[in-house]
CSV table of C-alpha atoms in Angstrom, one decimal:
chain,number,residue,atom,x,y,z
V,1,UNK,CA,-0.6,-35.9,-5.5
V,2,UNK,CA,-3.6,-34.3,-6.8
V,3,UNK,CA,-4.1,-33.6,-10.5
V,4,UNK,CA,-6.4,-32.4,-13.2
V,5,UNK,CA,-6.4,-33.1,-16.8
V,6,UNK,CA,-8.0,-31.6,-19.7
V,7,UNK,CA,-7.6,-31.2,-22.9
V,8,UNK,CA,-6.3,-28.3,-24.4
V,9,UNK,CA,-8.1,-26.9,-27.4
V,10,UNK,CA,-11.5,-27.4,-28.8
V,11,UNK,CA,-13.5,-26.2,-32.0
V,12,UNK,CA,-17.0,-26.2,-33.1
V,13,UNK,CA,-19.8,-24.5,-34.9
V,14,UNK,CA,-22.1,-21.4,-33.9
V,15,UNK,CA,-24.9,-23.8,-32.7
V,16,UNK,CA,-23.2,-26.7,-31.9
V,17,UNK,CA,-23.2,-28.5,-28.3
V,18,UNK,CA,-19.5,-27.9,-27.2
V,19,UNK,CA,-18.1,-31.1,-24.5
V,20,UNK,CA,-14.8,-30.5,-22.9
V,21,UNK,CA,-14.1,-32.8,-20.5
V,22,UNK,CA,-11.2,-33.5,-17.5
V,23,UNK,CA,-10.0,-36.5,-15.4
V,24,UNK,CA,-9.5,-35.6,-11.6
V,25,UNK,CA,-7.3,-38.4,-9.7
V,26,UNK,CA,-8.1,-36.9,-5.9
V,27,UNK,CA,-11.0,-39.5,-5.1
V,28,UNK,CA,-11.5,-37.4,-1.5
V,29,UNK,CA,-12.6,-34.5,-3.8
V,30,UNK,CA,-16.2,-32.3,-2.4
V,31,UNK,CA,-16.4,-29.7,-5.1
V,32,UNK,CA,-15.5,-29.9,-8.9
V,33,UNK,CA,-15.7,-26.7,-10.6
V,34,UNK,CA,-15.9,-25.0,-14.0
V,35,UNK,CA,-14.6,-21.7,-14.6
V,36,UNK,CA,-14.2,-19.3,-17.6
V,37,UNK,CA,-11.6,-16.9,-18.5
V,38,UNK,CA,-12.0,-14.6,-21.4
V,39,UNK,CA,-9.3,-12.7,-22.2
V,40,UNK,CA,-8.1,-9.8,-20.0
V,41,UNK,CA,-10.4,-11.4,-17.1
V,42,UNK,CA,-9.5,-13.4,-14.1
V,43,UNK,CA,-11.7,-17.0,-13.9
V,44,UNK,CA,-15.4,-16.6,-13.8
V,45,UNK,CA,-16.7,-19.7,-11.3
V,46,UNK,CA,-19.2,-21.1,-14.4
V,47,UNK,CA,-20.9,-23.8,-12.3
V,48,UNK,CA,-20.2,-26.3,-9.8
V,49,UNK,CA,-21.1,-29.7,-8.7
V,50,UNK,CA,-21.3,-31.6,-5.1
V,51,UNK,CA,-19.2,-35.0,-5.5
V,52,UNK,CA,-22.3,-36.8,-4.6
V,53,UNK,CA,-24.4,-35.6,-7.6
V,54,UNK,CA,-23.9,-36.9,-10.8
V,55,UNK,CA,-25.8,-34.2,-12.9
V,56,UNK,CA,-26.2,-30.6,-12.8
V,57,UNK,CA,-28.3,-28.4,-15.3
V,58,UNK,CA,-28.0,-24.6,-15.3
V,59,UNK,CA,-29.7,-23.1,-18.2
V,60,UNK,CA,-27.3,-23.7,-21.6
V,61,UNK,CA,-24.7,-25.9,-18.7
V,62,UNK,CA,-25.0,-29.7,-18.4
V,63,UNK,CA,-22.2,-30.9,-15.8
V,64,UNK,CA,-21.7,-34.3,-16.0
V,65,UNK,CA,-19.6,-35.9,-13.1
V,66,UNK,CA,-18.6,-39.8,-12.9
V,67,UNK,CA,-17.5,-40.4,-9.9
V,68,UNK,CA,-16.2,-43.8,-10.3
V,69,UNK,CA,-13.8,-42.9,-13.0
V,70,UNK,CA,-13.3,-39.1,-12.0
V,71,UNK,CA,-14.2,-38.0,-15.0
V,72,UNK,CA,-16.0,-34.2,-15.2
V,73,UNK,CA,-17.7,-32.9,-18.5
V,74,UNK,CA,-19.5,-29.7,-19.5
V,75,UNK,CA,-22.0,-29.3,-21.6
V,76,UNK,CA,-22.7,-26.2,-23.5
V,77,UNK,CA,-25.9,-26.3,-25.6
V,78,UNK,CA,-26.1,-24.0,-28.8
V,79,UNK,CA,-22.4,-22.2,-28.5
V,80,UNK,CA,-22.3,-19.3,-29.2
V,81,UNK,CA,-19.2,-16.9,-30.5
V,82,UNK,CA,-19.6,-14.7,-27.1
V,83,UNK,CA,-18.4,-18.4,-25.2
V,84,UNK,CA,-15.1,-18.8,-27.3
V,85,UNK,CA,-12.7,-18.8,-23.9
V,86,UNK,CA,-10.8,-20.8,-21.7
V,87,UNK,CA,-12.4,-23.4,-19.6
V,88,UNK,CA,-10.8,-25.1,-17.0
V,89,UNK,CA,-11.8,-27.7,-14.4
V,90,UNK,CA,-10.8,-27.5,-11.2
V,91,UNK,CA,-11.5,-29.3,-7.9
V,92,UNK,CA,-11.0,-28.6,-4.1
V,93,UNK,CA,-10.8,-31.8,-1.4
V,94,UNK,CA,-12.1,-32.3,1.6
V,95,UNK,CA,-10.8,-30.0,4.4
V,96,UNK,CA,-8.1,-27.3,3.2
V,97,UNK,CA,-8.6,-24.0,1.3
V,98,UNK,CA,-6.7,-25.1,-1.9
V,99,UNK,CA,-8.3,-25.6,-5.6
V,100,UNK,CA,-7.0,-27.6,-7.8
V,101,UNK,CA,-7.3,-26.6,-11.9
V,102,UNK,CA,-6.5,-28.1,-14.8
V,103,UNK,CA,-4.7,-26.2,-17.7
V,104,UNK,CA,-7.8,-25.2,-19.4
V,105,UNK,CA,-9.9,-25.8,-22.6
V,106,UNK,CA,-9.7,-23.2,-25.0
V,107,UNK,CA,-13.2,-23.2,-26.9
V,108,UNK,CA,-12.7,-21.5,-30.4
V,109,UNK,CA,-16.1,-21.1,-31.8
V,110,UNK,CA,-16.9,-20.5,-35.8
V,111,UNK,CA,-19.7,-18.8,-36.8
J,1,UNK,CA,-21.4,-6.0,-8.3
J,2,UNK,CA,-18.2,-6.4,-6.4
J,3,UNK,CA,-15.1,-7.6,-8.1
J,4,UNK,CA,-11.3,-8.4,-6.6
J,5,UNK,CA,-9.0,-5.8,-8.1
J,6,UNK,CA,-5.1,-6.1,-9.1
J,7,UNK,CA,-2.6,-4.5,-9.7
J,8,UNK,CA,-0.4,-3.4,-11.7
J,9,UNK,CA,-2.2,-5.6,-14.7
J,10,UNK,CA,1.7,-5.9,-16.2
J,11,UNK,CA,5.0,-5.7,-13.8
J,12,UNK,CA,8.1,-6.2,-15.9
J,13,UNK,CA,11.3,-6.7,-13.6
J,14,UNK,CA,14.9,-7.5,-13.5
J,15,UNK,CA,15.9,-11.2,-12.0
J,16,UNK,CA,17.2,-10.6,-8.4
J,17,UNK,CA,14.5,-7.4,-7.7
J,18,UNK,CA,12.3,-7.7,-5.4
J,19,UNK,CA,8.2,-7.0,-6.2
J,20,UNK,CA,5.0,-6.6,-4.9
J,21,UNK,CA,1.7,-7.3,-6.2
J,22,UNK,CA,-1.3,-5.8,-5.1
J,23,UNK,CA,-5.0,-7.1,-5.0
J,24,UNK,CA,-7.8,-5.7,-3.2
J,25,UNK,CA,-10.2,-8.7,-2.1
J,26,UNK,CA,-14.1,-8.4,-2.2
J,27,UNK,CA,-15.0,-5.8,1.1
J,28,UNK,CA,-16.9,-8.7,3.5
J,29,UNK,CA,-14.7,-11.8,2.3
J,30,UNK,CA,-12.6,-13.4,4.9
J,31,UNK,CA,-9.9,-15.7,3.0
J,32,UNK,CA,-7.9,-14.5,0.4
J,33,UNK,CA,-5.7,-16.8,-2.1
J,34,UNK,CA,-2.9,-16.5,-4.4
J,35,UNK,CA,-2.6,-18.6,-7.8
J,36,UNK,CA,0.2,-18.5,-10.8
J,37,UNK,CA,-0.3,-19.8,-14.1
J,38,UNK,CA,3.0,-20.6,-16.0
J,39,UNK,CA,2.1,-19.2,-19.7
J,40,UNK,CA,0.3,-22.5,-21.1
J,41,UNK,CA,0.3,-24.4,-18.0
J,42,UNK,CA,-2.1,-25.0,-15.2
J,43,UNK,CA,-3.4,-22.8,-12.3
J,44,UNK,CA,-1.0,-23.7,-9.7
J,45,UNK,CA,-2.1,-23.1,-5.6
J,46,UNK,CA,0.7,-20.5,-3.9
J,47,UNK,CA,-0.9,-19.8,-0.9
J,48,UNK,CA,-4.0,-18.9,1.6
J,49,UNK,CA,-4.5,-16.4,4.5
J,50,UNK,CA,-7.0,-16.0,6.7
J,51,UNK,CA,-7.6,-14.1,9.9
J,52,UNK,CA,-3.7,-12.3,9.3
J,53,UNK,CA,-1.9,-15.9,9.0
J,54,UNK,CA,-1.7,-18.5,6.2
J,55,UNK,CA,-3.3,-21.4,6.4
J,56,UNK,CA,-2.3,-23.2,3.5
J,57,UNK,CA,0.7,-23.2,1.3
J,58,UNK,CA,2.1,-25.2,-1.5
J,59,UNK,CA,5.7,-26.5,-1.7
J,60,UNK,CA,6.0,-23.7,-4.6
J,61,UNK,CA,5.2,-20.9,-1.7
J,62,UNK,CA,9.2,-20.9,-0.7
J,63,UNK,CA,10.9,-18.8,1.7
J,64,UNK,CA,10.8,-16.0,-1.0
J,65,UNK,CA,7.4,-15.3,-1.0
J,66,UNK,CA,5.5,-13.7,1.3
J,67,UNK,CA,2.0,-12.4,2.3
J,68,UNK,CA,1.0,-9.9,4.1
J,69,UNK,CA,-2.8,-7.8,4.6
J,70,UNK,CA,-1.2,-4.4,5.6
J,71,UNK,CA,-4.6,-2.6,6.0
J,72,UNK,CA,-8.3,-3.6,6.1
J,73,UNK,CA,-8.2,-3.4,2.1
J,74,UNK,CA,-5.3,-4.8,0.5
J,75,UNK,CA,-3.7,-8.3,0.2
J,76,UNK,CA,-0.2,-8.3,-1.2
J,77,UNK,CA,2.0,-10.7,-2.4
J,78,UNK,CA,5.9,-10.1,-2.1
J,79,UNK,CA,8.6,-12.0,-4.0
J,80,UNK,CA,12.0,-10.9,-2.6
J,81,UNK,CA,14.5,-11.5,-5.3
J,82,UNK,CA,12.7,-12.8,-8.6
J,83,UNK,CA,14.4,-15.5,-10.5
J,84,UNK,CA,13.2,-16.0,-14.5
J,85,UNK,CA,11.0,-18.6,-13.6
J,86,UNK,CA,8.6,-16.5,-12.0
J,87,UNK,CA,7.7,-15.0,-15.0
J,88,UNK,CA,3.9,-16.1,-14.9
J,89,UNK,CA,0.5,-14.4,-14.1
J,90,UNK,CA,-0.5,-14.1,-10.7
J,91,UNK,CA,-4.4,-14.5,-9.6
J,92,UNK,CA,-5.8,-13.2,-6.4
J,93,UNK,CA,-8.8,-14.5,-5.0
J,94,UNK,CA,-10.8,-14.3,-2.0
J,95,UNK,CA,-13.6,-16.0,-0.5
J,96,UNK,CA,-16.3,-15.8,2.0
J,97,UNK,CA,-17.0,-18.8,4.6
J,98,UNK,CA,-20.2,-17.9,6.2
J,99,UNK,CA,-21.7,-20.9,4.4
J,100,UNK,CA,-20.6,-22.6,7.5
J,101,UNK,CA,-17.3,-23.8,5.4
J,102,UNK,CA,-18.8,-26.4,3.2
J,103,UNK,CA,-19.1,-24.8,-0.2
J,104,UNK,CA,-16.0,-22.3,-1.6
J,105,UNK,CA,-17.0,-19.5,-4.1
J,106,UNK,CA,-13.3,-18.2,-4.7
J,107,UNK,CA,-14.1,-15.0,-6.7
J,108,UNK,CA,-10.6,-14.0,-8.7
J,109,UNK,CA,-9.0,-11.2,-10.5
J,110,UNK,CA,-7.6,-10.4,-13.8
J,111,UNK,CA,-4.6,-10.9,-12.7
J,112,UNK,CA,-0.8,-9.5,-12.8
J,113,UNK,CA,1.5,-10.7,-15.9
J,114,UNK,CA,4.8,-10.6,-13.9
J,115,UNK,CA,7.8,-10.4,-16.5
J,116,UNK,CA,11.5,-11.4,-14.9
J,117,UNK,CA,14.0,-10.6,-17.3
């Protein structure tokens, strides 16, 4: 069945580039996602990419996506305390109203 | 801006009672969505609705849940007798199609912590 993988805990430095990455195994995937949760919140839809791109840029967010080995990344340039969260990846296929999510990053940053 | 509401935030229960959550979706969306996470595991899919049926469930999404969108407002999820490992939180979301169906926004909640003790 479908899955997504990530790895569960990252740390770096105030002004640091943060990468957290994920492995998708659903090769019939349209949409891969990124979404926050701080804590108390629901999940904040970050950015997303179309399967047939393989880069996206959004201000700080570089989302890398290589389709061949379904492998997702995101980028966030100078990290900042205020992004210190839970990221998780997540992916929806074609058809069908499901989403598929990983377990989530969580991003500690130290100032 | 508008937001999808729960609630309660926290529901504490006994195994065997029967709950409710509540979530009011964003006022123009059309699909609404429910999601658990198991405390340090992943977002898991329960279930979709659109149009007052479901049109998409996971094998989790057993014959004691259930859905329902009693007024123009709310979505609710039920679980009819709660077993321990249903302790998890619970995530509403809806979405709006008029994109023509190719690109999903789901905008979510904070989310119910459901306690079954």
């Amino acid at each position: 069945g479908e899955d997504v993988e990530q790895s569960l805990f990252l740390s770096v430095r105030e002004g640091d580039s943060s990468v957290i990455n994920c492995t998708y195994t659903d090769s019939s995937s349209t949409y891969l996602y990124w979404y926050k949760q701080e804590p108390g919140a629901g999940l904040q839809l970050l950015t997303y990419i179309f399967s047939n791109m393989d880069m996206k840029q959004d201000q700080r967010l570089t989302v890398l996506l290589n389709k061949k080995d379904k492998h997702l990344s995101l980028r966030i340039a100078d990290t900042q305390t205020g992004d210190s969260a839970i990221y998780f990846c997540a992916e929806k296929g074609t058809g069908g109203f499901k989403t598929i999510f990983g377990a989530g990053t969580r991003l500690f940053v130290k100032a | 801006e508008p937001e999808v509401t729960q609630t309660p935030s926290h529901q504490v229960t006994q195994m065997g009672q029967e709950v409710i959550l509540r979530c009011v979706p964003i006022s123009n969306h059309l699909y609404f969505y429910w999601y658990r996470q198991i405390l340090g595991q992943k977002v898991e899919f329960l279930v979709s609705f659109y149009n007052n049926e479901i049109s998409e469930k996971s094998e989790i999404f057993d014959d004691q849940f259930s859905v329902e969108r009693p007024d123009g407002s709310n979505f609710t999820l039920k679980i009819r007798s709660t077993k321990l490992e249903d302790s998890a939180m619970y995530f509403c979301a809806s979405s709006d199609f008029r994109q023509g169906g190719t690109y999903n926004e789901q905008f979510f909640g904070p989310g119910t912590r459901l306690t079954v003790l």
